[in-house]
Coordinates of N, CA and C in Angstrom, one line a residue:
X1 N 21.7 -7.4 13.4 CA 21.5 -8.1 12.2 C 22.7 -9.1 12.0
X2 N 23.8 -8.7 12.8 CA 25.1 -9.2 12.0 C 24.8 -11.0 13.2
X3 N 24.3 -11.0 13.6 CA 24.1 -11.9 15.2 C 23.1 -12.6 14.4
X4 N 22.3 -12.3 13.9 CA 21.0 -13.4 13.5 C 22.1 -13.7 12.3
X5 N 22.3 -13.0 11.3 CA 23.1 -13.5 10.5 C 24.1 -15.0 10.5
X6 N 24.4 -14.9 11.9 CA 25.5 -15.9 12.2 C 24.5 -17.1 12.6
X7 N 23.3 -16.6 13.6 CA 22.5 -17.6 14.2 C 22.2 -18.4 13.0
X8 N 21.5 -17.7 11.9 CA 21.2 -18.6 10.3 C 21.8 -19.4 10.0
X9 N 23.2 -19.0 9.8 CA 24.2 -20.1 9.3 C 24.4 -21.2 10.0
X10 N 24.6 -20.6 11.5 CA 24.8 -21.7 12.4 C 23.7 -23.0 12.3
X11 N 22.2 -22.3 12.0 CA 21.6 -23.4 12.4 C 21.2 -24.1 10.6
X12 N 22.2 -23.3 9.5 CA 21.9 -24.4 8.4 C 20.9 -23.5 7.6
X13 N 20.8 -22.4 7.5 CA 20.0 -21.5 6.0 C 20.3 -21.6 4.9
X14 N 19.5 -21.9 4.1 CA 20.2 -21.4 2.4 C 20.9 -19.9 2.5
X15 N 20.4 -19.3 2.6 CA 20.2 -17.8 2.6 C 19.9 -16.7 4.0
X16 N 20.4 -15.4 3.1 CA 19.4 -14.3 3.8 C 19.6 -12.9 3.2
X17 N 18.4 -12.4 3.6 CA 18.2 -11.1 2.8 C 18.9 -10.2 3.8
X18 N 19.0 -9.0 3.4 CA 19.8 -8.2 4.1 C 20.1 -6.8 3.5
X19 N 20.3 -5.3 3.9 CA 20.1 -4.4 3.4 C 20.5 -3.0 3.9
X20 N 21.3 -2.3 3.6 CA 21.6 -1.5 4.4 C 22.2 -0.1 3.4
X21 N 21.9 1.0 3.8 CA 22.4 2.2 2.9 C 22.4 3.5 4.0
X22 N 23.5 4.2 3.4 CA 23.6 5.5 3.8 C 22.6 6.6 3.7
X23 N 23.0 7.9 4.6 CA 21.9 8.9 4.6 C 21.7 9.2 3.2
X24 N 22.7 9.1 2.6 CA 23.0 10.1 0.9 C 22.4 8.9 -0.2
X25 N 21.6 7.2 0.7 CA 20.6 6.9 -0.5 C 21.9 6.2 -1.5
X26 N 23.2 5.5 -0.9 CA 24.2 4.9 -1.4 C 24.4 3.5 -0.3
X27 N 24.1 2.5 -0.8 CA 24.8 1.4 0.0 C 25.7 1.6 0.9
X28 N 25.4 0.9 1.8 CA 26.5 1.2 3.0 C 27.3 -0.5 2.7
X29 N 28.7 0.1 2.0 CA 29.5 -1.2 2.0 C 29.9 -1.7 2.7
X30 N 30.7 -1.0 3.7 CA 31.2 -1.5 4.9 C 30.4 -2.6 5.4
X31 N 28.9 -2.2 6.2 CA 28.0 -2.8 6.9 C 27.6 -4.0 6.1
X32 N 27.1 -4.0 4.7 CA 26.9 -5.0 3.9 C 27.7 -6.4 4.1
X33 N 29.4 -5.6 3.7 CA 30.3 -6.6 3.8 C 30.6 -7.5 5.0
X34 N 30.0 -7.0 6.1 CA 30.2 -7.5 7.7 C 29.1 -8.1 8.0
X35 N 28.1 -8.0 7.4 CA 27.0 -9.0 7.2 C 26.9 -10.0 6.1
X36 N 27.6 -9.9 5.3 CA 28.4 -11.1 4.0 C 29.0 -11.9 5.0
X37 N 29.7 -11.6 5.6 CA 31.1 -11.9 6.4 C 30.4 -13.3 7.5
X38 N 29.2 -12.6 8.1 CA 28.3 -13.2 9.0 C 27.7 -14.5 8.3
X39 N 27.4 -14.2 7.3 CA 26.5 -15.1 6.6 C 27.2 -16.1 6.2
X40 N 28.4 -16.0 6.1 CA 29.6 -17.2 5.2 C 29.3 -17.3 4.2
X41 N 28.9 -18.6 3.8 CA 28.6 -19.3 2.2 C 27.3 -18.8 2.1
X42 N 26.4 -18.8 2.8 CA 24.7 -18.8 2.3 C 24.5 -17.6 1.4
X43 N 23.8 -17.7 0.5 CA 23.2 -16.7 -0.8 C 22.8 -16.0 0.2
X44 N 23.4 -14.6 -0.6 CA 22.6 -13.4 -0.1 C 21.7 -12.7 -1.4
X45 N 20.5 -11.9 -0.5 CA 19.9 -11.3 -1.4 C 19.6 -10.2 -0.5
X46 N 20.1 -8.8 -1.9 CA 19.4 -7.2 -1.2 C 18.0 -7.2 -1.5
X47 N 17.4 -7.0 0.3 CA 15.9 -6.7 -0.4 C 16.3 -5.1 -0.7
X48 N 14.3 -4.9 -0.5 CA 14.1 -3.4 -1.1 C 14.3 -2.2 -0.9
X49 N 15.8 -2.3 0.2 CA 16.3 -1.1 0.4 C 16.6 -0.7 -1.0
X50 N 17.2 -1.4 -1.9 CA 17.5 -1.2 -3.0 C 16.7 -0.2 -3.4
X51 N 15.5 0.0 -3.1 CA 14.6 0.9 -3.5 C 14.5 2.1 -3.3
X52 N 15.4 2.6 -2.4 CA 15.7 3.6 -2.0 C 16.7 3.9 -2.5
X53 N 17.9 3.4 -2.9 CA 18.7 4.1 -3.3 C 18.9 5.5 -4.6
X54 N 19.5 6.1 -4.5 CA 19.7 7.3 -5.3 C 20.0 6.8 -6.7
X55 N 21.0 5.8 -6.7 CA 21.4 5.7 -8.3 C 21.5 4.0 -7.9
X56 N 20.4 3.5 -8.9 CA 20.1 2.4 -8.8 C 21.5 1.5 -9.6
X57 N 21.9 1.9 -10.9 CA 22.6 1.5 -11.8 C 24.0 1.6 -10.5
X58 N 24.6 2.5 -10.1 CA 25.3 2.4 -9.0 C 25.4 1.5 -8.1
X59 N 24.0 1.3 -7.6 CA 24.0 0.1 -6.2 C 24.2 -1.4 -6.9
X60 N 23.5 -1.4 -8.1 CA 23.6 -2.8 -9.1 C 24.8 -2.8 -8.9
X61 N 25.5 -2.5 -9.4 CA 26.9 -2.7 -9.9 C 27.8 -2.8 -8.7
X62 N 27.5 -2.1 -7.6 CA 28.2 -2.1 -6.3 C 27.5 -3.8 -5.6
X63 N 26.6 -4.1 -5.8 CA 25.9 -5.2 -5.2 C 26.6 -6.5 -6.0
X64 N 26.7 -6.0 -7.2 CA 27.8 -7.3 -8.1 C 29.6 -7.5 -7.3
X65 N 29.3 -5.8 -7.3 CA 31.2 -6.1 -6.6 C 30.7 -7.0 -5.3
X66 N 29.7 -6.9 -4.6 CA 30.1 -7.6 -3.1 C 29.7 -9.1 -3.1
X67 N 29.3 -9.4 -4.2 CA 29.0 -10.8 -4.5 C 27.5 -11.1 -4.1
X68 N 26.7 -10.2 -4.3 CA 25.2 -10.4 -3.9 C 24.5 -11.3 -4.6
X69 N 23.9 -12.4 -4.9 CA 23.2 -13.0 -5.3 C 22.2 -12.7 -6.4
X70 N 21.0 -11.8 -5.3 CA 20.0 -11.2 -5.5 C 19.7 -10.5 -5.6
X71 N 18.8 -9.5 -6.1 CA 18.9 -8.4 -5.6 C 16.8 -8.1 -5.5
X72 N 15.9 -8.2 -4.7 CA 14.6 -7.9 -4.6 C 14.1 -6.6 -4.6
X73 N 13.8 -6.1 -5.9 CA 13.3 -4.9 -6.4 C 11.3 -4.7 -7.2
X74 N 11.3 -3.4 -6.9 CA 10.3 -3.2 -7.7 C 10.4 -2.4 -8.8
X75 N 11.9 -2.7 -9.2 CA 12.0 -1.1 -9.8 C 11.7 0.6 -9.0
X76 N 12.2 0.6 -8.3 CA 11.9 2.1 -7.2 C 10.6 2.5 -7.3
X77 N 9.4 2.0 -7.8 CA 8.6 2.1 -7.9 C 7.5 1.3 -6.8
X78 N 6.1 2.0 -6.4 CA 5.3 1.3 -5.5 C 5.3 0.0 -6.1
X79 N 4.8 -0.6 -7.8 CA 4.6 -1.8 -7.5 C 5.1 -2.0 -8.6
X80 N 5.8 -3.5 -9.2 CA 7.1 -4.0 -9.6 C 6.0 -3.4 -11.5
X81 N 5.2 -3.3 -11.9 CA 4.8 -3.3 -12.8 C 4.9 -2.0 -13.1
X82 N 4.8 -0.9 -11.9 CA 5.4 0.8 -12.4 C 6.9 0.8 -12.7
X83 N 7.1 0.0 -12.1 CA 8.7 -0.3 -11.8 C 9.3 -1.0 -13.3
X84 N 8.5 -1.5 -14.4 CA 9.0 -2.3 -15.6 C 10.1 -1.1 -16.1
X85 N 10.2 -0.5 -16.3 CA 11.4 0.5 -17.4 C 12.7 -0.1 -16.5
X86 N 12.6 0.5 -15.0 CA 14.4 0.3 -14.5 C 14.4 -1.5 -14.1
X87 N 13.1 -2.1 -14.2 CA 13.5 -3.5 -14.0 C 14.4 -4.1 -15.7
X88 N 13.4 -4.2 -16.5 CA 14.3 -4.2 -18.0 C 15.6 -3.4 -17.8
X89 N 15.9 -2.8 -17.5 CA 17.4 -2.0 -17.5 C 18.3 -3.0 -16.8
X90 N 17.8 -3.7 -15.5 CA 18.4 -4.0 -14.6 C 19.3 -5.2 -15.1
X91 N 17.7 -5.6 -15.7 CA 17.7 -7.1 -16.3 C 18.5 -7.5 -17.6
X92 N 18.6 -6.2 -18.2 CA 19.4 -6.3 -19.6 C 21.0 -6.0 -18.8
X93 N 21.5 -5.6 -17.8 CA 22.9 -5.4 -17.5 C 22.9 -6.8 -16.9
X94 N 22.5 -7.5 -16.4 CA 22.9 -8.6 -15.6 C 22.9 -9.8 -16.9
X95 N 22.0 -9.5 -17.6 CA 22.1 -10.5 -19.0 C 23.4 -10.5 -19.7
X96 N 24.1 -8.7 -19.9 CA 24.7 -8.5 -20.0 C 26.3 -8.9 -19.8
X97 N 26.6 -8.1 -18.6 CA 27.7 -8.4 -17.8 C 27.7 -9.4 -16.3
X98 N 26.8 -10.2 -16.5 CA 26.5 -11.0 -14.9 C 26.2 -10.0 -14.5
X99 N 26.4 -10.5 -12.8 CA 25.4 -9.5 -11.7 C 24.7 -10.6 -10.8
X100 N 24.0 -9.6 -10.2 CA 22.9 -10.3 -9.2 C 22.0 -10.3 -10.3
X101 N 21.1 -11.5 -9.9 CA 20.0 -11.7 -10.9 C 19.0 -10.9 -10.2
X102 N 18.1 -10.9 -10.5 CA 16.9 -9.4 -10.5 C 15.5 -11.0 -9.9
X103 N 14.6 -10.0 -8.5 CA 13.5 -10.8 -8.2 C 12.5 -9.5 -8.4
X104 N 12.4 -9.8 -9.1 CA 10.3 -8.6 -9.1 C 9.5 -9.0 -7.6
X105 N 9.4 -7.8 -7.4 CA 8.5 -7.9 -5.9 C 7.7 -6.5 -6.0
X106 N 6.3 -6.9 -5.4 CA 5.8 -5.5 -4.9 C 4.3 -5.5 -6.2
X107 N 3.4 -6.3 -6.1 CA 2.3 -6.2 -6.8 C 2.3 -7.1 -7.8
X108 N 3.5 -8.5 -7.8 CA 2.9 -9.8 -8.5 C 1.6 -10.4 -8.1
X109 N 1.2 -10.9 -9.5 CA 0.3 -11.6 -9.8 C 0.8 -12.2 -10.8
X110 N -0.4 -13.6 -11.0 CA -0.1 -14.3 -12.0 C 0.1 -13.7 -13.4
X111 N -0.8 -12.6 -13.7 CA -0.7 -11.7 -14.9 C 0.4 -11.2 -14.9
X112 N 1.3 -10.5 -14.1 CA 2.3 -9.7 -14.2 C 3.4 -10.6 -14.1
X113 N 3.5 -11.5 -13.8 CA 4.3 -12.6 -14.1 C 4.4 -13.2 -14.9
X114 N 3.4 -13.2 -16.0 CA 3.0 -13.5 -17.4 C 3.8 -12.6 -18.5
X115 N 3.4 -11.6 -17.6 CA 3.6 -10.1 -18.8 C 5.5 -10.1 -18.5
X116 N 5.8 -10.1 -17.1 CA 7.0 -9.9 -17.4 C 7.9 -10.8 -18.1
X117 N 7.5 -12.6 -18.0 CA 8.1 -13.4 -18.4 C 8.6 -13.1 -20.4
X118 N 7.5 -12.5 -21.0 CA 7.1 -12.0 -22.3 C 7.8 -10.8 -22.5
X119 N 7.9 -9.9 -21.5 CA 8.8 -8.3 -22.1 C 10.4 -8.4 -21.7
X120 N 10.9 -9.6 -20.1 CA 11.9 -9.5 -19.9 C 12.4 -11.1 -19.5
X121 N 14.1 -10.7 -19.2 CA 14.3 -12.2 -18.3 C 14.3 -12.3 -17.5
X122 N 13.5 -11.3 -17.0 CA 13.1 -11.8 -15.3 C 12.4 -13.2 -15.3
X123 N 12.8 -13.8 -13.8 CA 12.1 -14.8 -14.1 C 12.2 -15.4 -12.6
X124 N 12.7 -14.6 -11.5 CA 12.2 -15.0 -10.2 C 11.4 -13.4 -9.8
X125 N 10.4 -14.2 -9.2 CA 9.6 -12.9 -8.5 C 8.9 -13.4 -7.3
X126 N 8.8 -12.5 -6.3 CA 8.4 -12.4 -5.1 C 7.1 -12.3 -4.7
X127 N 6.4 -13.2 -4.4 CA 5.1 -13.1 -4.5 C 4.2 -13.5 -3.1
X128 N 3.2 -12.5 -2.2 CA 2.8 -12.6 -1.7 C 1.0 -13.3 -1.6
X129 N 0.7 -13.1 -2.3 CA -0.6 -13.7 -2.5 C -1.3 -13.7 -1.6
X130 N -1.7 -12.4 -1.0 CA -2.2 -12.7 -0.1 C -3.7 -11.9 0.0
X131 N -4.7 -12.1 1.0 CA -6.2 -11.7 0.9 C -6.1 -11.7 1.9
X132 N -7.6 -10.3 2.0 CA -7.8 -10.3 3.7 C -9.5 -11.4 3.8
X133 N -9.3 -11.4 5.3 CA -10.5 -12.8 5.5 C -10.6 -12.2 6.5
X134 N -12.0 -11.9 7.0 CA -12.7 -12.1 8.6 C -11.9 -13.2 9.4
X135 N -11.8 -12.5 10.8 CA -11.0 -13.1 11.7 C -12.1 -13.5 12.7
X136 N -11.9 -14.9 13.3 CA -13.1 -15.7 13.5 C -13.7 -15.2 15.0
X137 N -13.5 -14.2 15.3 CA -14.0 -13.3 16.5 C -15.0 -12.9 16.3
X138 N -16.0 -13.0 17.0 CA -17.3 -12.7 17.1 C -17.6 -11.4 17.7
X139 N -16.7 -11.6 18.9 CA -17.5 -10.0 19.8 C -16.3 -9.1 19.3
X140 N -17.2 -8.2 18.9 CA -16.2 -6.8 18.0 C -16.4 -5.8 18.6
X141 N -15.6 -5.2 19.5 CA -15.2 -3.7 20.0 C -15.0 -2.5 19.0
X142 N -15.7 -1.8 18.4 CA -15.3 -0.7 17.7 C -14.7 0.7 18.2
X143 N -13.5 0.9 17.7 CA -13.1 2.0 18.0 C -11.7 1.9 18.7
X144 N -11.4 0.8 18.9 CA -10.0 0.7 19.5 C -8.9 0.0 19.2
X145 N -8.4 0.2 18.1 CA -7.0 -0.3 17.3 C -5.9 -0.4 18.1
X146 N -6.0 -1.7 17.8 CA -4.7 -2.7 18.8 C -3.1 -2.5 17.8
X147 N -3.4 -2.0 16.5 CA -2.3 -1.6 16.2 C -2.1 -0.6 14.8
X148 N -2.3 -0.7 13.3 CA -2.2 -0.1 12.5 C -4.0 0.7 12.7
X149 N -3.9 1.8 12.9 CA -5.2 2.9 12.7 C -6.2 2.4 11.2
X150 N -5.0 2.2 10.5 CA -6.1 1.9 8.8 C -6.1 0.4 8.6
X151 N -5.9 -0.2 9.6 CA -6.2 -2.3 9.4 C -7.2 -2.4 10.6
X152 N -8.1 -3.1 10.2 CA -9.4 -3.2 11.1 C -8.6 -4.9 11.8
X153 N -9.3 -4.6 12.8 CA -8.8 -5.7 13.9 C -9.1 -6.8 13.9
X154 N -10.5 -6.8 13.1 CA -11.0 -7.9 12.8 C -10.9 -8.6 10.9
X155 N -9.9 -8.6 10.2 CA -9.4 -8.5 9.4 C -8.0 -9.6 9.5
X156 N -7.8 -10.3 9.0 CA -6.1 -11.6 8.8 C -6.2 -11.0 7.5
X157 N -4.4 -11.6 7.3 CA -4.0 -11.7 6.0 C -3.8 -13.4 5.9
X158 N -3.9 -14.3 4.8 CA -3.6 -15.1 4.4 C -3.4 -15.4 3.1
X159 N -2.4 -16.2 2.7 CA -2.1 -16.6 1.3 C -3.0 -17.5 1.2
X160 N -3.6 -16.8 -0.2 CA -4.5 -17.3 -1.0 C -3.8 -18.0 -1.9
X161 N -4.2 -19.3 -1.9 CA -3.6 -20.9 -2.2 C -3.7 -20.9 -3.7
X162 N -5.2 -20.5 -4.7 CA -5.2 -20.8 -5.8 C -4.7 -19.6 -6.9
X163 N -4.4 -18.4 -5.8 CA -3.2 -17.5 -6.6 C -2.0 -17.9 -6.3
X164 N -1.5 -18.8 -5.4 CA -0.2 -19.2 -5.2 C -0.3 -20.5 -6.4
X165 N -1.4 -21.3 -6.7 CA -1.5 -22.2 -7.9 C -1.0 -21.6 -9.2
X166 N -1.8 -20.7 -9.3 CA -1.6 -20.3 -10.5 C -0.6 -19.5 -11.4
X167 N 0.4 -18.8 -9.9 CA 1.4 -18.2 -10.5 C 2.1 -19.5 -10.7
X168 N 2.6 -20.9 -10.0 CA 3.0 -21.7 -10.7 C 2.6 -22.4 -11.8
X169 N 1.2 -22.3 -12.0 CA 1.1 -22.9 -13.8 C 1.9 -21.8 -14.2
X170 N 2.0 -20.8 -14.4 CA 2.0 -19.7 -15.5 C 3.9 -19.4 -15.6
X171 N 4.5 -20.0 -14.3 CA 5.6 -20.3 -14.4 C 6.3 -22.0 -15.5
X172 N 5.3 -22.5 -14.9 CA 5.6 -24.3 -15.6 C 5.2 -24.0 -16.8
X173 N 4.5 -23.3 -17.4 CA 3.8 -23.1 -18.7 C 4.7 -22.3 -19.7
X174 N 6.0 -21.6 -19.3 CA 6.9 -20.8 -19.6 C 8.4 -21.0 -19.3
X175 N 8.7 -22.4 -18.8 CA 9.1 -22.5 -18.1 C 10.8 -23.5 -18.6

């Protein structure tokens, strides 16, 4: 990680995400800092290891001491909308005392990016938009998974363009 880290910079990144914690479910500082280190100037953002951690309010605050940017959560929660109670918490200490600012990830939609814009200050979120579509293969082999058992082979993911539309109205519309 610490090697792609450098490769990014080298070749001119905004950014990069990056993530790492201990068995005990606590950031691993050391490693963090050595990938800070790697990254130089570029924004960093913790993805969703964060989500694992044991004491969220702990890793916040530890992720402010290391100069983190970002931080991409769903609230420890499967999807960022179970996740509203420790996102609002997150988001009221960073309003509060600075911090990394808070990305909602993990079950955006334009509704839920409606709803959060309305209950919190969140106001970057991570959004995949994405749909499955028949894959333009005609001769279909049944029974033999080329890789995940529960994704059928003949199945893509693609971002779906007029949900990627519309979470930007509903951003420009609040904006």
């Amino acid at each position: 990680m610490r090697k792609e880290a450098e490769l990014f910079r080298e070749k001119g990144a905004e950014g990069i995400v990056i993530g790492c914690l201990r068995e005990d479910g606590s950031l691993h500082l050391e490693r963090m800092k050595e990938l800070m280190k790697a990254a130089g100037g570029m924004k960093i953002t913790l993805h969703r290891a964060f989500d694992l951690c044991a004491d969220p309010a702990a890793a916040y605050e530890q992720a402010g001491e290391l100069g983190i940017d970002t931080i991409l959560t769903s609230g420890q929660k499967s999807s960022c909308l179970a996740g509203l109670p420790l996102l609002k918490q997150l988001s009221e200490l960073q309003r509060k005392n600075g911090g990394p600012q808070i990305m909602a990830g993990a079950g955006v939609t334009p509704d839920v990016i409606r709803q959060f814009l309305v209950e919190t200050d969140i106001t970057s979120f991570h959004l995949s938009a994405k749909k499955t579509v028949e894959s333009s293969m005609r001769y279909r082999r049944e029974g033999v998974p080329m890789g995940l058992p529960m994704m059928s082979e003949y199945h893509i993911f693609r971002t779906d363009s007029q949900v990627v539309a519309e979470a930007g109205k509903v951003l420009e519309e609040n904006g």
